[in-house]
Structure formats: C-alpha cells, structure tokens
PDB file of C-alpha atoms in Angstrom:
ATOM      1  CA  UNK A1474       5.441  -7.105   6.013  1.00 79.00           C
ATOM      2  CA  UNK A1475       2.889  -8.930   3.893  1.00 83.00           C
ATOM      3  CA  UNK A1476       0.910  -6.712   1.205  1.00 83.00           C
ATOM      4  CA  UNK A1477      -1.752  -7.475  -1.078  1.00 86.00           C
ATOM      5  CA  UNK A1478      -3.140  -4.886  -3.330  1.00 84.00           C
ATOM      6  CA  UNK A1479      -5.588  -4.538  -6.171  1.00 84.00           C
ATOM      7  CA  UNK A1480      -4.273  -2.813  -9.459  1.00 79.00           C
ATOM      8  CA  UNK A1481      -6.811  -0.141  -8.624  1.00 78.00           C
ATOM      9  CA  UNK A1482      -4.176   1.294  -5.873  1.00 78.00           C
ATOM     10  CA  UNK A1483      -1.177   1.788  -8.131  1.00 73.00           C
ATOM     11  CA  UNK A1484      -3.009   2.416 -11.320  1.00 72.00           C
ATOM     12  CA  UNK A1485      -4.113   5.714 -12.793  1.00 67.00           C
ATOM     13  CA  UNK A1486      -5.461   6.834 -16.304  1.00 63.00           C
ATOM     14  CA  UNK A1487      -2.563   7.594 -18.489  1.00 62.00           C
ATOM     15  CA  UNK A1488       0.053   5.793 -16.203  1.00 61.00           C
ATOM     16  CA  UNK A1489       1.362   2.304 -15.536  1.00 59.00           C
ATOM     17  CA  UNK A1490       1.391   0.618 -12.687  1.00 60.00           C
ATOM     18  CA  UNK A1491       5.104  -0.399 -13.135  1.00 61.00           C
ATOM     19  CA  UNK A1492       6.006   3.382 -11.901  1.00 57.00           C
ATOM     20  CA  UNK A1493       4.141   3.570  -8.816  1.00 59.00           C
ATOM     21  CA  UNK A1494       5.085   0.334  -7.348  1.00 63.00           C
ATOM     22  CA  UNK A1495       8.647   1.156  -7.229  1.00 61.00           C
ATOM     23  CA  UNK A1496       8.049   3.083  -3.783  1.00 61.00           C
ATOM     24  CA  UNK A1497       6.666   0.082  -2.190  1.00 68.00           C
ATOM     25  CA  UNK A1498       9.492  -0.904  -0.431  1.00 71.00           C
ATOM     26  CA  UNK A1499      10.379   2.321   0.973  1.00 75.00           C
ATOM     27  CA  UNK A1500       7.382   3.739   1.931  1.00 75.00           C
ATOM     28  CA  UNK A1501       6.557   0.543   3.822  1.00 75.00           C
ATOM     29  CA  UNK A1502       9.940   1.122   5.332  1.00 77.00           C
ATOM     30  CA  UNK A1503       8.922   4.468   6.620  1.00 80.00           C
ATOM     31  CA  UNK A1504       5.410   3.178   7.643  1.00 76.00           C
ATOM     32  CA  UNK A1505       5.290  -0.245   8.618  1.00 76.00           C
ATOM     33  CA  UNK A1506       6.184  -0.326  12.225  1.00 81.00           C
ATOM     34  CA  UNK A1507       2.502   1.403  12.127  1.00 85.00           C
ATOM     35  CA  UNK A1508      -0.252  -0.003  13.992  1.00 88.00           C
ATOM     36  CA  UNK A1509      -1.540  -2.731  11.760  1.00 85.00           C
ATOM     37  CA  UNK A1510      -5.244  -1.610  11.987  1.00 84.00           C
ATOM     38  CA  UNK A1511      -3.519   2.159  10.597  1.00 87.00           C
ATOM     39  CA  UNK A1512      -1.389   0.511   8.163  1.00 84.00           C
ATOM     40  CA  UNK A1513      -3.772   0.129   5.367  1.00 83.00           C
ATOM     41  CA  UNK A1514      -5.852   3.824   5.447  1.00 84.00           C
ATOM     42  CA  UNK A1515      -2.211   4.822   5.796  1.00 83.00           C
ATOM     43  CA  UNK A1516      -0.969   3.330   2.758  1.00 81.00           C
ATOM     44  CA  UNK A1517      -4.347   3.868   0.559  1.00 82.00           C
ATOM     45  CA  UNK A1518      -4.052   7.641   1.261  1.00 81.00           C
ATOM     46  CA  UNK A1519      -0.507   7.842  -0.025  1.00 77.00           C
ATOM     47  CA  UNK A1520      -0.844   5.861  -2.637  1.00 78.00           C
ATOM     48  CA  UNK A1521      -4.190   5.918  -4.348  1.00 76.00           C
ATOM     49  CA  UNK A1522      -5.280   8.736  -6.762  1.00 72.00           C
ATOM     50  CA  UNK A1523      -7.911  10.651  -5.126  1.00 72.00           C
ATOM     51  CA  UNK A1524     -10.514   9.204  -7.698  1.00 72.00           C
ATOM     52  CA  UNK A1525      -8.986   6.246  -8.449  1.00 67.00           C
ATOM     53  CA  UNK A1526     -10.908   4.588 -11.834  1.00 71.00           C
ATOM     54  CA  UNK A1527     -11.404   1.070 -10.500  1.00 75.00           C
ATOM     55  CA  UNK A1528     -11.882  -0.089  -6.460  1.00 83.00           C
ATOM     56  CA  UNK A1529      -9.086  -0.232  -4.432  1.00 83.00           C
ATOM     57  CA  UNK A1530      -8.285  -3.069  -2.114  1.00 85.00           C
ATOM     58  CA  UNK A1531      -5.398  -3.487   0.617  1.00 86.00           C
ATOM     59  CA  UNK A1532      -4.882  -6.395   2.794  1.00 87.00           C
ATOM     60  CA  UNK A1533      -1.399  -6.181   5.221  1.00 85.00           C
ATOM     61  CA  UNK A1534      -0.205  -9.037   7.128  1.00 86.00           C
ATOM     62  CA  UNK A1535       2.326  -8.703   9.431  1.00 84.00           C
ATOM     63  CA  UNK A1536       4.228 -12.073  10.251  1.00 82.00           C
ATOM     64  CA  UNK A1537       5.892 -11.226  13.561  1.00 81.00           C
ATOM     65  CA  UNK A1538       9.865 -13.221  13.801  1.00 80.00           C
ATOM     66  CA  UNK A1539      10.742 -15.357  15.481  1.00 80.00           C
ATOM     67  CA  UNK A1540      11.036 -15.136  19.142  1.00 72.00           C
ATOM     68  CA  UNK A1541       9.363 -11.759  19.114  1.00 61.00           C
TER      69      UNK A1541
END
C-alpha cells in the first residue's frame, strides 16, 4: 500500500504533524484491506481534523503482491 497525503491531513493548529504521523502504520494495518474506493474516505475521516486549516488531499495505491 502506498499512501500519499498533503500536510493538511496531519497538521492541526498548535500541533505539529510528527505526532499525528506516528499512528499511520497502525491505522493502515487495521483499515488497509478495505476496498480501495472506500479507503481514502475512511482514512480522511479518522485523520483529518473536523475543520482543517488547509486543503486535504489523499492518494492510496494498492500494489498487488507478486502472484496474487
């Protein structure tokens, strides 16, 4: 799984992005098997603050394992 996102997904006023980025691998482990069309919305709902200061963009790409 390749997940590319803008800083608007992880930054909140008064809080750096580093603290919010730490939980990404666990969140992907829990929700990464969702159908790809649902995954970006689920992650954005869980990660973005309710009223982000910046635009939020998220791109998820699933690369199938060889032989899958």
